Amino acid sequence: MASIKDYFNDQNLMRELLLDHYKYPHNHGLLENDKYLSKRMASASCIDDITVQLDVEDDVIKDIRFDGVACTISTASTSIMSDLLIGKKVEEAEEIIRNYLNMIDNKDYDPEILEEANVFQNVYKQANRIKCATIGWDAVEEMLKESGKEDD
Amino acid sequence: MYDVEKIRKDFPMIVNHPELIYFDNGATTYKPQCVIDALTGFYNDYTSNVERGEYATAIRADQAYARTRDVIAKMIHCETKEIVFLSNITAVLNQIAYGLSKNLKKDDTILISYAEHASNVLPWFRLKKELGVNIRYIPLDKEGNVILDELEKIFDDSVKIVSLAYVTNVLGSIQPIKEMTEIAHRHNALVAVDAAQAIGHLKIDVRDLDVDFLGFSSHKMCGPDGVGVLYGKYELLQKMEPIFLGGGMNARFDIDGNVILKDAPERFEAGTPHIEGVIGLTAAAEYLMNIGLDHIHAYENELRAYLIQKMLPLDNIEIYNPNNPSGPVSFNVKEVFAQDAASYLSTRNICVRSGNHCAKILHNLIGVDQSIRASLYLYNTKEEIDRFVEEVSKITLEETISIFL
Ligand SMILES: Cc1ncc(COP(=O)(O)O)c(C=O)c1O
């Protein structure tokens, strides 16, 4: 059986996937809606400046939106993240984020749960661009943490 | 004759890394062996503090440190006592803004431009916030050059300071500092010049320009990091308050808080300075003066003209400053984010800068936030330009994405 790793060894498929998410990002554009948490990631670098919105209801991620000035990698990685996390329980989402950040750090991770996000498996080789691949993910991780605290 | 091959042999970074094309000289420059030797010479043979010791190595350190003032004074044509050492041009501009703020009041005006580096914007923004001074922007043309004819019109009695880059760091415009200073002085305003991108690239004569203050960083003229130079007319330095207080800058003080500061330039150099860096700066300045700043300037202009001539026919790029005769070339690859293009070039061993280059209000002029900047210096060659242009011509969105796979 072909594993998910084999699929993500096909350079052409991966390029297409990234291009697609860059040119036509999913869940793009912010909403005027108070129920969303919102995080602007503007001070991490002076290049990417994106805002991510998150709607969590009953411990489930209902929606994610994002917008801003961003390079290919930060746009595509946030777009792919939004697809992956919407509909997941908070706990599952946190597990996915943890595995994704491990992958970007070139540490052990479970490729099966990362689905399309496996496309970023080699980003760690461009050391100066790691931030771009994590900026949207960091935003969601921080918002989940903050909202978790309020519930306690 | 200008012998670039001979010059290249003086730079260990070039000798050790022949594969690299370094076109990020606007950020910092490579160091020649003589500068490295000056640093290690201090460490190996006469490590000591300055202005404190009575013993031989300390006296030697004192003399070497003091000699840099002479050499820099000669380089920019002023008196030795008008040269202050701080940590970089950022520190210099903060010192100038702090010092001059003591004579400013609400509704006074400071003139800067859209093309300034953050270090020549933020210290003035602070005065706007704290004192209520106005910041007004000097009219620039599309490639960042001051429009002299319109300059006079924005002056009024409230203008107290004009602070401007001699050569701007993204567009490379060489500003008409002498003419501007003449206008500013007629309106009783002081002139401060950020010469970070000018020093080591062209001959600077502060007497001829008649500017009141001028500063630069050593690291952008082949010298060590961590050293900045502040030039100020002596009577102005004597009246200016230092940011930092401490050892080395006071003459005496007592328990009642009476303090007598030393005269300029020592007054501004509180604490142990970057002694070896300052000593290394002598080596850098002498190295550049031996080659001749006029020769360096002419060679760089020739390189830049060659680069522009090779880039203009490329149809995958847009250049923002093709007509400026010197300085960096700023451009974008169509439909490709600047940082992605720079990452692609780095996989081809080409070093360029991308982003907004700390000039975050420049987009008001050129209409884009991000660009790629190729900045040349005395050791770059036409062969490097050929290789660079070849790689730039190949950049596409697909290619930039491929480097991440
Ligand atoms: C025009 C200009 N001003 C100021 C600076 C700041 O230099 P430093 O970081 O050495 O203080 C730079 C450096 O990029 C510059 O290009």
Coordinates of C-alpha atoms and ligand atoms in Angstrom, one line a residue:
Chain A
M1 CA 0.0 0.0 0.0
A2 CA 1.4 3.4 -0.9
S3 CA 2.0 5.4 2.2
I4 CA 1.4 9.1 2.6
K5 CA 5.1 9.6 2.4
D6 CA 5.3 8.2 -1.1
Y7 CA 2.6 10.7 -2.3
F8 CA 4.6 13.5 -0.8
N9 CA 7.8 12.4 -2.6
D10 CA 6.3 13.4 -5.9
Q11 CA 7.7 16.9 -6.6
N12 CA 5.3 17.8 -9.3
L13 CA 2.2 17.1 -7.1
M14 CA 3.7 19.0 -4.2
R15 CA 4.5 22.0 -6.3
E16 CA 1.0 22.0 -7.7
L17 CA -0.5 21.8 -4.2
L18 CA 1.6 24.7 -2.9
L19 CA 0.9 26.8 -6.0
D20 CA -2.8 26.2 -5.7
H21 CA -2.9 27.2 -2.0
Y22 CA -0.8 30.2 -2.7
K23 CA -2.8 31.5 -5.7
Y24 CA -6.2 30.5 -4.4
P25 CA -5.9 30.3 -0.6
H26 CA -8.7 28.7 1.2
N27 CA -10.6 30.4 4.1
H28 CA -9.0 33.7 3.0
G29 CA -10.5 37.1 4.0
L30 CA -11.5 38.2 7.5
L31 CA -15.0 38.3 8.9
E32 CA -16.6 41.0 11.0
N33 CA -17.9 38.7 13.7
D34 CA -17.5 39.1 17.4
K35 CA -17.6 35.4 18.2
Y36 CA -14.2 34.9 16.4
L37 CA -11.0 35.2 18.3
S38 CA -8.4 37.1 16.3
K39 CA -4.7 37.3 16.3
R40 CA -2.5 39.5 14.3
M41 CA 1.0 38.1 13.8
A42 CA 2.9 41.3 12.9
S43 CA 5.8 41.5 15.2
A44 CA 7.4 38.1 14.6
S45 CA 9.2 39.4 11.5
C46 CA 9.0 42.5 9.5
I47 CA 7.9 40.7 6.4
D48 CA 4.8 38.6 7.0
D49 CA 1.9 40.3 8.6
I50 CA -1.1 38.1 8.8
T51 CA -4.2 38.0 11.0
V52 CA -5.9 34.7 11.8
Q53 CA -9.4 34.4 13.1
L54 CA -10.7 31.3 15.0
D55 CA -14.2 30.2 16.0
V56 CA -14.3 27.5 18.6
E57 CA -17.7 26.2 19.8
D58 CA -18.3 23.3 22.2
D59 CA -14.7 22.4 22.0
V60 CA -14.7 22.1 18.2
I61 CA -13.0 24.4 15.7
K62 CA -15.9 25.7 13.7
D63 CA -14.0 28.0 11.4
I64 CA -10.6 29.6 10.7
R65 CA -10.1 32.7 8.5
F66 CA -6.9 34.6 7.6
D67 CA -5.6 37.5 5.6
G68 CA -2.6 39.8 5.3
V69 CA 0.7 40.3 3.6
A70 CA 2.5 37.0 3.2
C71 CA 4.9 35.0 1.1
T72 CA 4.1 31.8 -0.7
I73 CA 5.0 29.6 2.2
S74 CA 3.1 31.5 4.9
T75 CA 0.1 31.8 2.7
A76 CA 0.0 28.2 1.6
S77 CA 0.8 26.8 5.1
T78 CA -2.0 28.8 6.7
S79 CA -4.4 27.9 4.0
I80 CA -3.6 24.2 4.3
M81 CA -3.8 24.5 8.1
S82 CA -7.3 26.0 7.9
D83 CA -8.5 23.0 5.9
L84 CA -6.9 20.6 8.2
L85 CA -8.2 22.0 11.5
I86 CA -11.7 23.1 10.7
G87 CA -14.1 20.5 12.2
K88 CA -11.5 19.1 14.5
K89 CA -11.9 18.9 18.3
V90 CA -9.6 21.2 20.1
E91 CA -7.6 18.3 21.5
E92 CA -7.1 16.8 18.0
A93 CA -6.1 20.2 16.6
E94 CA -3.5 20.6 19.3
E95 CA -2.1 17.2 18.5
I96 CA -1.9 18.0 14.8
I97 CA -0.3 21.4 15.5
R98 CA 2.3 19.7 17.8
N99 CA 3.2 17.1 15.0
Y100 CA 3.4 19.8 12.4
L101 CA 5.7 22.0 14.4
N102 CA 7.8 18.9 15.1
M103 CA 8.0 18.2 11.4
I104 CA 9.1 21.8 10.7
D105 CA 11.7 21.4 13.4
N106 CA 13.0 18.2 11.8
K107 CA 11.9 16.1 14.8
D108 CA 9.8 13.0 15.0
Y109 CA 6.2 13.3 13.9
D110 CA 3.3 11.3 12.6
P111 CA 2.8 12.0 8.9
E112 CA -0.6 10.2 8.8
I113 CA -2.4 13.0 10.7
L114 CA -0.9 15.9 8.8
E115 CA -2.4 15.1 5.4
E116 CA -1.7 17.9 3.0
A117 CA 0.5 19.6 5.5
N118 CA 3.2 17.0 4.7
V119 CA 4.0 19.2 1.8
F120 CA 6.1 21.2 4.2
Q121 CA 8.3 18.3 5.2
N122 CA 11.5 19.8 3.7
V123 CA 11.0 23.4 4.8
Y124 CA 13.5 22.9 7.6
K125 CA 16.2 22.9 5.0
Q126 CA 15.6 26.6 4.4
A127 CA 16.4 27.6 7.9
N128 CA 15.6 31.3 7.5
R129 CA 12.1 30.5 6.2
I130 CA 10.9 28.3 9.1
K131 CA 9.0 31.2 10.6
C132 CA 7.0 31.5 7.4
A133 CA 5.8 27.9 7.6
T134 CA 4.7 28.3 11.2
I135 CA 3.2 31.8 11.5
G136 CA -0.4 30.8 10.9
W137 CA -0.1 27.7 13.0
D138 CA 1.5 29.7 15.9
A139 CA -1.4 32.0 15.8
V140 CA -4.0 29.2 16.2
E141 CA -1.9 27.5 18.8
E142 CA -1.7 30.7 20.9
M143 CA -5.4 31.4 20.5
L144 CA -6.3 27.9 21.6
K145 CA -4.1 28.3 24.6
E146 CA -5.6 31.6 25.6
S147 CA -9.2 30.4 25.1
G148 CA -8.4 27.2 27.1
K149 CA -7.2 29.3 30.0
E150 CA -10.4 31.3 30.1
D151 CA -12.5 28.1 30.4
D152 CA -10.6 26.9 33.5
Chain B
M1 CA 44.4 51.3 -12.9
Y2 CA 41.7 49.8 -10.8
D3 CA 42.7 46.2 -10.3
V4 CA 39.6 44.4 -8.9
E5 CA 41.3 40.9 -9.0
K6 CA 44.0 42.3 -6.7
I7 CA 41.4 43.8 -4.4
R8 CA 39.5 40.5 -4.2
K9 CA 42.6 38.8 -2.8
D10 CA 42.6 41.2 0.2
F11 CA 39.2 39.8 1.3
P12 CA 39.3 36.4 3.1
M13 CA 35.5 36.0 2.7
I14 CA 36.0 36.1 -1.1
V15 CA 39.1 33.9 -1.1
N16 CA 37.5 31.4 1.2
H17 CA 34.1 31.4 -0.5
P18 CA 34.7 31.8 -4.3
E19 CA 31.3 30.2 -4.8
L20 CA 29.4 33.1 -3.2
I21 CA 28.2 36.2 -5.0
Y22 CA 27.8 38.8 -2.3
F23 CA 25.5 41.6 -3.4
D24 CA 24.3 42.6 0.0
N25 CA 26.8 45.3 0.6
G26 CA 24.1 47.8 1.7
A27 CA 23.6 45.6 4.8
T28 CA 27.3 45.2 5.6
T29 CA 30.6 44.8 3.8
Y30 CA 33.3 42.2 3.8
K31 CA 36.5 43.0 5.7
P32 CA 40.0 43.1 4.2
Q33 CA 42.8 41.1 5.9
C34 CA 44.3 44.3 7.2
V35 CA 41.2 45.1 9.3
I36 CA 41.2 41.5 10.7
D37 CA 44.9 41.9 11.5
A38 CA 44.2 45.1 13.4
L39 CA 41.7 43.4 15.5
T40 CA 43.8 40.3 16.3
G41 CA 46.8 42.6 16.8
F42 CA 45.1 44.3 19.6
Y43 CA 43.9 41.0 21.1
N44 CA 47.3 39.3 20.7
D45 CA 49.7 42.1 21.6
Y46 CA 48.3 45.0 23.5
T47 CA 44.9 44.2 25.0
S48 CA 44.2 47.0 27.6
N49 CA 41.6 49.6 28.4
V50 CA 42.0 53.1 27.1
E51 CA 42.5 56.4 29.0
R52 CA 43.2 54.5 32.2
G53 CA 46.6 52.9 32.2
E54 CA 50.2 54.1 32.8
Y55 CA 51.8 51.0 31.3
A56 CA 53.1 50.3 27.9
T57 CA 50.3 48.3 26.3
A58 CA 47.6 50.7 27.6
I59 CA 49.5 53.6 26.2
R60 CA 49.8 51.8 22.9
A61 CA 46.0 51.1 22.9
D62 CA 45.4 54.8 23.7
Q63 CA 47.5 55.9 20.8
A64 CA 45.9 53.5 18.4
Y65 CA 42.4 54.5 19.5
A66 CA 43.3 58.2 19.2
R67 CA 44.8 57.7 15.8
T68 CA 41.5 56.6 14.4
R69 CA 40.1 60.1 15.1
D70 CA 42.9 61.6 13.0
V71 CA 42.4 59.2 10.2
I72 CA 38.6 59.6 10.1
A73 CA 38.9 63.4 10.4
K74 CA 41.2 63.3 7.4
M75 CA 38.8 61.0 5.5
I76 CA 35.8 63.3 5.9
H77 CA 37.8 66.6 6.2
C78 CA 37.2 67.9 9.7
E79 CA 39.1 68.4 12.9
T80 CA 40.1 65.5 15.1
K81 CA 38.1 66.7 18.1
E82 CA 34.9 66.7 16.0
I83 CA 34.9 62.9 15.7
V84 CA 33.0 60.9 18.3
F85 CA 32.8 57.1 18.4
L86 CA 29.5 55.5 19.3
S87 CA 28.3 52.0 18.4
N88 CA 26.7 52.5 15.0
I89 CA 24.8 55.1 12.9
T90 CA 21.7 54.2 14.8
A91 CA 23.3 55.3 18.1
V92 CA 24.6 58.4 16.3
L93 CA 21.1 59.4 15.1
N94 CA 19.6 58.7 18.5
Q95 CA 22.3 60.9 20.1
I96 CA 21.6 63.7 17.6
A97 CA 17.9 63.6 18.2
Y98 CA 18.3 63.4 21.9
G99 CA 20.8 66.2 22.0
L100 CA 18.8 68.5 19.8
S101 CA 15.6 67.7 21.5
K102 CA 16.7 69.9 24.4
N103 CA 16.3 72.9 22.3
L104 CA 13.0 71.9 20.7
K105 CA 9.5 72.8 21.7
K106 CA 5.9 72.0 20.6
D107 CA 5.1 72.8 17.0
D108 CA 8.7 73.1 15.9
T109 CA 9.2 71.1 12.7
I110 CA 11.7 68.4 11.6
L111 CA 12.2 67.6 8.0
I112 CA 12.9 64.0 6.9
S113 CA 11.9 62.0 3.9
Y114 CA 9.9 58.8 2.9
A115 CA 13.2 57.2 1.9
E116 CA 14.8 57.2 5.3
H117 CA 15.9 54.2 7.2
A118 CA 14.1 53.4 10.5
S119 CA 17.0 54.9 12.5
N120 CA 16.4 58.3 10.9
V121 CA 12.7 58.1 11.5
L122 CA 11.9 56.6 14.8
P123 CA 14.1 58.9 17.0
W124 CA 12.2 61.8 15.4
F125 CA 8.8 60.1 15.9
R126 CA 9.6 59.9 19.5
L127 CA 10.1 63.7 19.7
K128 CA 6.8 64.1 17.9
K129 CA 5.1 62.0 20.6
E130 CA 7.0 63.5 23.6
L131 CA 7.3 67.1 22.6
G132 CA 4.6 67.6 20.0
V133 CA 7.0 68.6 17.2
N134 CA 5.9 68.2 13.6
I135 CA 7.4 65.8 11.1
R136 CA 7.3 67.1 7.6
Y137 CA 8.4 65.1 4.5
I138 CA 10.8 66.5 1.9
P139 CA 9.4 66.2 -1.6
L140 CA 11.1 63.4 -3.6
D141 CA 10.8 62.3 -7.2
K142 CA 9.9 58.8 -8.2
E143 CA 13.4 57.4 -7.7
G144 CA 13.8 59.1 -4.3
N145 CA 15.8 62.2 -5.2
V146 CA 15.1 65.4 -3.4
I147 CA 13.3 67.9 -5.6
L148 CA 15.4 71.0 -4.8
D149 CA 13.0 73.4 -6.4
E150 CA 10.2 72.4 -4.1
L151 CA 12.3 72.2 -1.0
E152 CA 12.4 75.9 -0.3
K153 CA 8.6 76.0 -0.3
I154 CA 8.2 73.6 2.7
F155 CA 10.4 75.7 4.9
D156 CA 8.9 78.1 7.4
D157 CA 10.0 79.5 10.7
S158 CA 9.1 76.4 12.5
V159 CA 11.6 74.2 10.8
K160 CA 14.6 73.6 13.1
I161 CA 16.2 70.4 11.8
V162 CA 16.6 68.7 8.5
S163 CA 17.8 65.1 8.8
L164 CA 18.4 63.1 5.7
A165 CA 20.3 60.2 4.2
Y166 CA 23.2 61.2 1.9
V167 CA 22.6 58.1 -0.2
T168 CA 19.3 56.3 0.5
N169 CA 19.4 52.7 1.3
V170 CA 16.8 51.3 -1.1
L171 CA 16.8 53.6 -4.1
G172 CA 20.4 54.8 -3.8
S173 CA 19.6 58.4 -4.5
I174 CA 22.5 60.7 -3.8
Q175 CA 20.9 63.7 -2.2
P176 CA 22.0 67.3 -3.0
I177 CA 23.2 67.8 0.6
K178 CA 25.3 70.9 -0.1
E179 CA 22.5 72.7 -1.8
M180 CA 20.0 71.6 0.8
T181 CA 22.3 72.7 3.6
E182 CA 22.6 76.1 2.1
I183 CA 18.8 76.4 2.0
A184 CA 18.4 75.1 5.5
H185 CA 21.0 77.4 7.0
R186 CA 19.3 80.4 5.3
H187 CA 16.2 79.4 7.4
N188 CA 18.3 78.9 10.5
A189 CA 17.7 75.1 10.6
L190 CA 20.4 72.6 11.5
V191 CA 21.3 69.8 9.1
A192 CA 22.1 66.2 10.1
V193 CA 23.2 63.6 7.6
D194 CA 22.9 59.9 7.7
A195 CA 25.9 58.9 5.6
A196 CA 25.6 55.1 6.2
Q197 CA 25.3 54.3 2.5
A198 CA 27.6 57.0 1.4
I199 CA 30.7 56.4 3.5
G200 CA 33.3 54.3 1.7
H201 CA 31.4 54.7 -1.6
L202 CA 32.1 58.3 -2.4
K203 CA 34.3 61.1 -1.1
I204 CA 32.7 63.0 1.7
D205 CA 33.9 66.5 2.7
V206 CA 31.9 67.8 5.7
R207 CA 33.5 71.3 5.5
D208 CA 32.5 71.7 1.9
L209 CA 29.0 70.4 2.5
D210 CA 28.8 72.6 5.6
V211 CA 26.5 70.1 7.4
D212 CA 26.2 70.4 11.1
F213 CA 26.2 66.7 11.9
L214 CA 27.0 63.6 9.9
G215 CA 27.3 60.0 10.9
F216 CA 28.0 56.5 9.6
S217 CA 28.7 52.9 10.7
S218 CA 32.1 51.3 10.4
H219 CA 30.8 48.0 9.2
K220 CA 29.5 49.4 6.0
M221 CA 32.9 50.7 5.0
C222 CA 34.9 47.4 5.5
G223 CA 35.5 48.1 9.2
P224 CA 34.4 46.1 12.2
D225 CA 30.8 46.0 13.6
G226 CA 29.9 47.9 16.6
V227 CA 31.5 51.2 15.8
G228 CA 29.7 54.3 14.6
V229 CA 31.1 57.7 13.9
L230 CA 29.4 61.0 14.8
Y231 CA 30.8 64.1 13.2
G232 CA 29.6 67.4 14.6
K233 CA 30.7 71.0 14.3
Y234 CA 32.7 71.5 17.4
E235 CA 30.7 74.4 18.9
L236 CA 27.6 72.3 18.4
L237 CA 29.1 69.2 20.0
Q238 CA 30.2 71.3 23.0
K239 CA 26.6 72.5 23.5
M240 CA 25.0 69.1 23.1
E241 CA 24.0 66.8 25.9
P242 CA 25.2 63.2 25.8
I243 CA 22.7 60.3 26.1
F244 CA 25.0 58.2 28.2
L245 CA 26.6 59.2 31.4
G246 CA 29.4 57.3 33.2
G247 CA 33.0 56.6 33.2
G248 CA 35.4 58.2 30.7
M249 CA 33.1 61.2 29.9
N250 CA 33.2 63.1 33.2
A251 CA 36.0 65.2 34.5
R252 CA 34.9 65.3 38.1
F253 CA 31.8 65.0 40.4
D254 CA 31.1 65.3 44.1
I255 CA 28.6 64.1 46.7
D256 CA 26.3 67.0 46.1
G257 CA 25.7 65.9 42.5
N258 CA 27.9 68.5 41.0
V259 CA 29.2 67.1 37.7
I260 CA 31.7 68.5 35.3
L261 CA 31.7 66.7 32.0
K262 CA 34.7 66.4 29.7
D263 CA 34.8 68.4 26.5
A264 CA 33.7 66.8 23.2
P265 CA 34.5 64.3 21.8
E266 CA 35.1 62.3 25.1
R267 CA 31.9 63.6 26.6
F268 CA 29.9 61.3 24.3
E269 CA 31.9 58.2 24.9
A270 CA 30.7 56.9 28.2
G271 CA 32.0 53.5 29.3
T272 CA 34.6 51.3 27.7
P273 CA 34.4 51.8 24.0
H274 CA 34.7 49.2 21.3
I275 CA 38.5 49.7 21.3
E276 CA 39.6 47.1 18.9
G277 CA 36.7 48.0 16.6
V278 CA 37.8 51.6 16.5
I279 CA 41.4 50.6 15.9
G280 CA 40.1 48.3 13.1
L281 CA 38.3 51.2 11.6
T282 CA 41.6 53.0 11.0
A283 CA 42.8 50.0 8.9
A284 CA 39.5 50.1 6.9
A285 CA 39.7 53.8 6.3
E286 CA 43.3 53.7 5.2
Y287 CA 42.6 50.7 3.0
L288 CA 39.8 52.6 1.2
M289 CA 41.8 55.8 0.9
N290 CA 44.8 54.0 -0.5
I291 CA 42.6 52.7 -3.3
G292 CA 41.0 56.1 -3.6
L293 CA 37.4 56.9 -3.0
D294 CA 37.0 58.6 -6.3
H295 CA 38.3 55.4 -8.0
I296 CA 35.9 53.2 -5.9
H297 CA 33.0 55.5 -6.8
A298 CA 33.8 55.4 -10.5
Y299 CA 34.2 51.6 -10.5
E300 CA 30.9 51.1 -8.6
N301 CA 29.0 53.4 -11.0
E302 CA 30.4 51.4 -13.9
L303 CA 29.3 48.2 -12.3
R304 CA 25.9 49.5 -11.6
A305 CA 25.4 50.8 -15.2
Y306 CA 26.4 47.3 -16.4
L307 CA 24.0 45.7 -14.1
I308 CA 21.1 47.9 -15.1
Q309 CA 21.9 47.5 -18.8
K310 CA 21.8 43.7 -18.3
M311 CA 18.6 43.7 -16.2
L312 CA 16.5 46.1 -18.3
P313 CA 15.8 43.7 -21.1
L314 CA 14.5 41.0 -18.7
D315 CA 10.8 40.9 -18.9
N316 CA 10.2 39.0 -15.7
I317 CA 11.2 41.9 -13.5
E318 CA 10.4 45.4 -12.5
I319 CA 13.2 47.8 -11.5
Y320 CA 12.3 50.8 -9.2
N321 CA 15.5 52.9 -9.7
P322 CA 17.0 52.3 -13.1
N323 CA 18.0 55.9 -13.6
N324 CA 19.9 56.6 -10.4
P325 CA 23.6 56.6 -11.3
S326 CA 24.8 54.8 -8.2
G327 CA 23.7 52.8 -5.2
P328 CA 21.7 49.6 -5.0
V329 CA 19.3 48.3 -7.6
S330 CA 15.9 47.5 -6.2
F331 CA 13.5 45.3 -8.1
N332 CA 10.9 42.6 -8.0
V333 CA 10.3 39.5 -10.0
K334 CA 6.7 39.8 -11.3
E335 CA 4.2 37.8 -9.3
V336 CA 6.9 36.5 -6.9
F337 CA 7.1 37.6 -3.3
A338 CA 10.5 39.4 -2.8
Q339 CA 11.6 37.1 0.0
D340 CA 10.8 34.0 -2.1
A341 CA 13.0 35.3 -4.9
A342 CA 15.8 36.0 -2.5
S343 CA 15.5 32.5 -1.1
Y344 CA 15.7 31.1 -4.6
L345 CA 18.9 33.2 -5.2
S346 CA 20.4 32.0 -2.0
T347 CA 20.1 28.4 -3.2
R348 CA 22.2 29.6 -6.2
N349 CA 24.8 31.1 -3.7
I350 CA 23.7 34.6 -4.4
C351 CA 23.3 36.9 -1.4
V352 CA 20.8 39.7 -1.7
R353 CA 18.5 41.4 0.7
S354 CA 14.7 41.3 0.4
G355 CA 11.9 43.0 2.3
N356 CA 11.4 46.6 3.2
H357 CA 15.0 47.2 4.1
C358 CA 14.0 49.1 7.3
A359 CA 12.5 51.8 5.1
K360 CA 8.9 51.2 6.0
I361 CA 7.5 54.4 4.8
L362 CA 9.1 54.2 1.4
H363 CA 6.1 52.3 -0.1
N364 CA 4.4 55.7 -0.1
L365 CA 6.8 56.6 -2.9
I366 CA 7.4 53.4 -4.9
G367 CA 4.0 51.7 -4.3
V368 CA 5.3 48.4 -3.1
D369 CA 6.1 47.1 0.4
Q370 CA 8.8 44.6 -0.5
S371 CA 11.6 44.5 -2.9
I372 CA 14.8 42.7 -3.6
R373 CA 18.0 44.8 -3.3
A374 CA 21.2 44.1 -5.0
S375 CA 24.0 46.4 -3.7
L376 CA 27.5 46.3 -5.1
Y377 CA 30.8 47.3 -3.7
L378 CA 34.5 47.7 -4.7
Y379 CA 35.2 44.0 -4.9
N380 CA 32.3 42.9 -7.1
T381 CA 32.8 42.1 -10.8
K382 CA 31.1 42.0 -14.1
E383 CA 31.4 38.2 -14.2
E384 CA 29.4 38.1 -10.9
I385 CA 26.8 40.4 -12.5
D386 CA 26.5 38.1 -15.5
R387 CA 25.9 35.1 -13.3
F388 CA 23.4 37.1 -11.1
V389 CA 21.4 38.3 -14.1
E390 CA 21.3 34.8 -15.6
E391 CA 19.8 33.5 -12.3
V392 CA 17.4 36.3 -12.0
S393 CA 16.1 35.7 -15.5
K394 CA 15.2 32.2 -14.4
I395 CA 13.1 33.1 -11.4
T396 CA 9.4 32.1 -11.7
L397 CA 6.8 31.3 -9.1
E398 CA 7.3 27.6 -9.8
E399 CA 11.1 27.8 -9.3
T400 CA 10.8 29.6 -6.0
I401 CA 8.4 27.0 -4.7
S402 CA 10.6 24.2 -5.8
I403 CA 13.3 25.1 -3.3
F404 CA 11.0 24.2 -0.4
L405 CA 10.1 20.7 -1.7
Ligands
LIG1 C1 20.8 54.7 5.3 C2 21.0 53.9 6.5 N1 20.9 54.4 7.8 C3 21.0 53.7 8.9 C4 21.4 52.4 8.8 C5 21.5 51.7 10.1 O1 22.8 51.2 10.3 P1 23.3 50.4 11.6 O2 22.5 49.2 11.7 O3 24.7 50.1 11.4 O4 23.1 51.4 12.7 C6 21.5 51.8 7.6 C7 21.8 50.3 7.6 O5 21.1 49.5 7.0 C8 21.3 52.5 6.5 O6 21.4 51.9 5.2

